mmCIF file of C-alpha atoms in Angstrom:
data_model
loop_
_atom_site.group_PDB
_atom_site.id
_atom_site.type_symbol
_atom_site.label_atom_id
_atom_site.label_comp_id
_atom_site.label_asym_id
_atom_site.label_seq_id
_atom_site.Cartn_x
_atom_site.Cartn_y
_atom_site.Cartn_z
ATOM 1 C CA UNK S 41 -7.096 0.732 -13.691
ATOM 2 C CA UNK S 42 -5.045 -1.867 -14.181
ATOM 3 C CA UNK S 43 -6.447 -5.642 -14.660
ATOM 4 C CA UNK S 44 -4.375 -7.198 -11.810
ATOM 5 C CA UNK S 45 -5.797 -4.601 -9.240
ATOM 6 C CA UNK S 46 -8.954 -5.184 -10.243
ATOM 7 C CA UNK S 47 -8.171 -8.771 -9.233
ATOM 8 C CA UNK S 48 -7.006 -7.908 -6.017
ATOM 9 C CA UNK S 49 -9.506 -5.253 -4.929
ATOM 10 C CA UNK S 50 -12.040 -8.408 -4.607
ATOM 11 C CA UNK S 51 -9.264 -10.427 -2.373
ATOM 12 C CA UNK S 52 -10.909 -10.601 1.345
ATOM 13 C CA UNK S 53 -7.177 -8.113 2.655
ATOM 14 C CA UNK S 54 -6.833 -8.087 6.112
ATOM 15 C CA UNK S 55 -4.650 -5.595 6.371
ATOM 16 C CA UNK S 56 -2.424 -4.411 9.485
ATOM 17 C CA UNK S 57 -0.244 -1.611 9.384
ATOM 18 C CA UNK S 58 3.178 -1.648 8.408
ATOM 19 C CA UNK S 59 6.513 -1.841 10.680
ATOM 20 C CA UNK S 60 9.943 -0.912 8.962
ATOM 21 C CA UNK S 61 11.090 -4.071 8.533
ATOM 22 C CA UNK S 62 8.105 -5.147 6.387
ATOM 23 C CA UNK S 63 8.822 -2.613 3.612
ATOM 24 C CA UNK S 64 11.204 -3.600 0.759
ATOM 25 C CA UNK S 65 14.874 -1.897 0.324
ATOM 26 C CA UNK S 66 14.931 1.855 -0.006
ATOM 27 C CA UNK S 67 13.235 2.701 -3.480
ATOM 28 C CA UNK S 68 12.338 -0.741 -4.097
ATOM 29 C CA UNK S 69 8.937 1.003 -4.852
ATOM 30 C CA UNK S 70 9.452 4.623 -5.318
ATOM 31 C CA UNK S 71 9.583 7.727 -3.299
ATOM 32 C CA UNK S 72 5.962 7.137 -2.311
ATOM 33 C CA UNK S 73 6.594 3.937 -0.745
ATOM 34 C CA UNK S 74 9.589 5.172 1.015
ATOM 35 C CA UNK S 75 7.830 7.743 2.204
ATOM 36 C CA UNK S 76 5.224 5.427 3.819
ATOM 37 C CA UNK S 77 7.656 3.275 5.399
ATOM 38 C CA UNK S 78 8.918 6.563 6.791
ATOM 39 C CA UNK S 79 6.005 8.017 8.457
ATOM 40 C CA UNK S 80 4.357 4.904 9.259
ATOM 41 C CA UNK S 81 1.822 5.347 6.420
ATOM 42 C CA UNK S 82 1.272 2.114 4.756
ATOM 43 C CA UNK S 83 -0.191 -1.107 5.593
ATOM 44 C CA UNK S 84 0.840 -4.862 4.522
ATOM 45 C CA UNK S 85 -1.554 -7.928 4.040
ATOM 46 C CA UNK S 86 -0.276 -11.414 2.191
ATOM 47 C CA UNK S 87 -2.694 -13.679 0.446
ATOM 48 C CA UNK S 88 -2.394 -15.837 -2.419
ATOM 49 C CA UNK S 89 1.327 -16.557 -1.965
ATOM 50 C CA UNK S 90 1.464 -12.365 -2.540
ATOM 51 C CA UNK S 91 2.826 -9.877 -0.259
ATOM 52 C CA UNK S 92 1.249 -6.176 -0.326
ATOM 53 C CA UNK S 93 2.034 -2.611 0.223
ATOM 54 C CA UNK S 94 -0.793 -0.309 0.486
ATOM 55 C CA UNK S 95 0.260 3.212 1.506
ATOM 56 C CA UNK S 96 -2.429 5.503 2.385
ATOM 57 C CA UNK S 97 -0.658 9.595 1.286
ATOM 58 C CA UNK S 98 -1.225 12.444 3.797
ATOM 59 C CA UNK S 99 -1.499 14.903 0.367
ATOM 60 C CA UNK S 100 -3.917 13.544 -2.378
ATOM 61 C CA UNK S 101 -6.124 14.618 -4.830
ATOM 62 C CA UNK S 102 -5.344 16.764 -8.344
ATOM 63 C CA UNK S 103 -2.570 17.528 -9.009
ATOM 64 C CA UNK S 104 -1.144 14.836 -6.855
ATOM 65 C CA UNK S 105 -1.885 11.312 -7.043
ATOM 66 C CA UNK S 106 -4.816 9.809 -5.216
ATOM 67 C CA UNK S 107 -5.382 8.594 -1.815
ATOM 68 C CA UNK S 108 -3.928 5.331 -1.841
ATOM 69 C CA UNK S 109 -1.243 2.924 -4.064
ATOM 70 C CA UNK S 110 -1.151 -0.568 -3.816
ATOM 71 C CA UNK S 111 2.233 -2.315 -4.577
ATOM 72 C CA UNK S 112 2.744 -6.434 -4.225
ATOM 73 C CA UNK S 113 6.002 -8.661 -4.068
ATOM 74 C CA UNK S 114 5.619 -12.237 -5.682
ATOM 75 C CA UNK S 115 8.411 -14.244 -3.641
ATOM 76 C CA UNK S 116 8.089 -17.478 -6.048
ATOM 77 C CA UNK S 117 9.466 -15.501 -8.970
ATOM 78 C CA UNK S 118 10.912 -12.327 -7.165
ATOM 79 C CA UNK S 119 9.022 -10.265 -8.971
ATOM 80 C CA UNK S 120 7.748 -6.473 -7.687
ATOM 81 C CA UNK S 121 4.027 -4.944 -9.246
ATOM 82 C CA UNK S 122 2.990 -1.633 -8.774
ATOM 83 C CA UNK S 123 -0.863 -1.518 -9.111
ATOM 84 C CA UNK S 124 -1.967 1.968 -9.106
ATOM 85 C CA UNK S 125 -3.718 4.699 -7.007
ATOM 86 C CA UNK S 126 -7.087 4.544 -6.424
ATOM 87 C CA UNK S 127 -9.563 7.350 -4.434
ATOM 88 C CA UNK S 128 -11.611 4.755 -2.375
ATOM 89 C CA UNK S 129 -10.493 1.436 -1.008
ATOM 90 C CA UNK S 130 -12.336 -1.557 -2.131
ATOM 91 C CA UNK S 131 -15.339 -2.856 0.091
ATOM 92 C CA UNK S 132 -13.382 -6.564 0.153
ATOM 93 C CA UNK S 133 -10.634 -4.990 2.349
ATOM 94 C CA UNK S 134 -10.528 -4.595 6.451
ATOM 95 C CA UNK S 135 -7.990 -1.769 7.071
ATOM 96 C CA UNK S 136 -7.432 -0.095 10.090
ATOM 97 C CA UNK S 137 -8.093 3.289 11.080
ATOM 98 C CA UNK S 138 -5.547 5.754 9.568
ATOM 99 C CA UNK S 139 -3.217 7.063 12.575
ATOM 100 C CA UNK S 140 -2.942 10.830 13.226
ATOM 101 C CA UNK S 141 0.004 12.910 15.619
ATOM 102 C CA UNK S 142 2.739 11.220 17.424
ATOM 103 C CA UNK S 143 1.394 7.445 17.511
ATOM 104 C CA UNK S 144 1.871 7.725 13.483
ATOM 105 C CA UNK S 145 5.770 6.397 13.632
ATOM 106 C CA UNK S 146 6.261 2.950 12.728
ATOM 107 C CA UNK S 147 7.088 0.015 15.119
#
């Protein structure tokens, strides 16, 4: 795992869940993101003059990539960082519960 998440897995994230017009350009981030921003499968939190992506995928686990993936944008130098996937979500983060059906499409 990559230093720089491990660095961010102990910010206190208060995360809320994504609208479309939160998510960077079309494959700013890769297919995965754009498929988050999609289905209204990803969450965004800002701290530390960072803002992040965290998409949470409906199909995980071998052979595809784990649960979630954790992206950030760095406005003061314009700069994108993709962070990894990860299996469980670090204890420092509040994120809310993962929406199911209909209610799933983004705002």
């Amino acid at each position: 795992m990559k230093k720089g998440f491990r660095e961010r897995a102990s910010w206190p994230l208060a995360w809320r869940r994504a609208g479309l017009n939160d998510w960077p350009a079309v494959s700013a981030l890769g297919d995965d993101h754009d498929w988050a921003r999609k289905m209204g499968m990803g969450f965004v939190a800002e701290f530390s003059n960072e803002v992040l992506f965290l998409i949470d995928r409906d199909w995980f686990g071998w052979p595809d990539p784990p649960r979630w993936g954790l992206a950030s944008f760095d406005p003061a130098n314009g700069k994108w960082n993709l962070w990894g996937n990860f299996s469980d979500l670090p204890s420092a983060w509040t994120v809310p519960a993962a929406l199911d059906g209909p209610e799933r499409n983004p705002t």
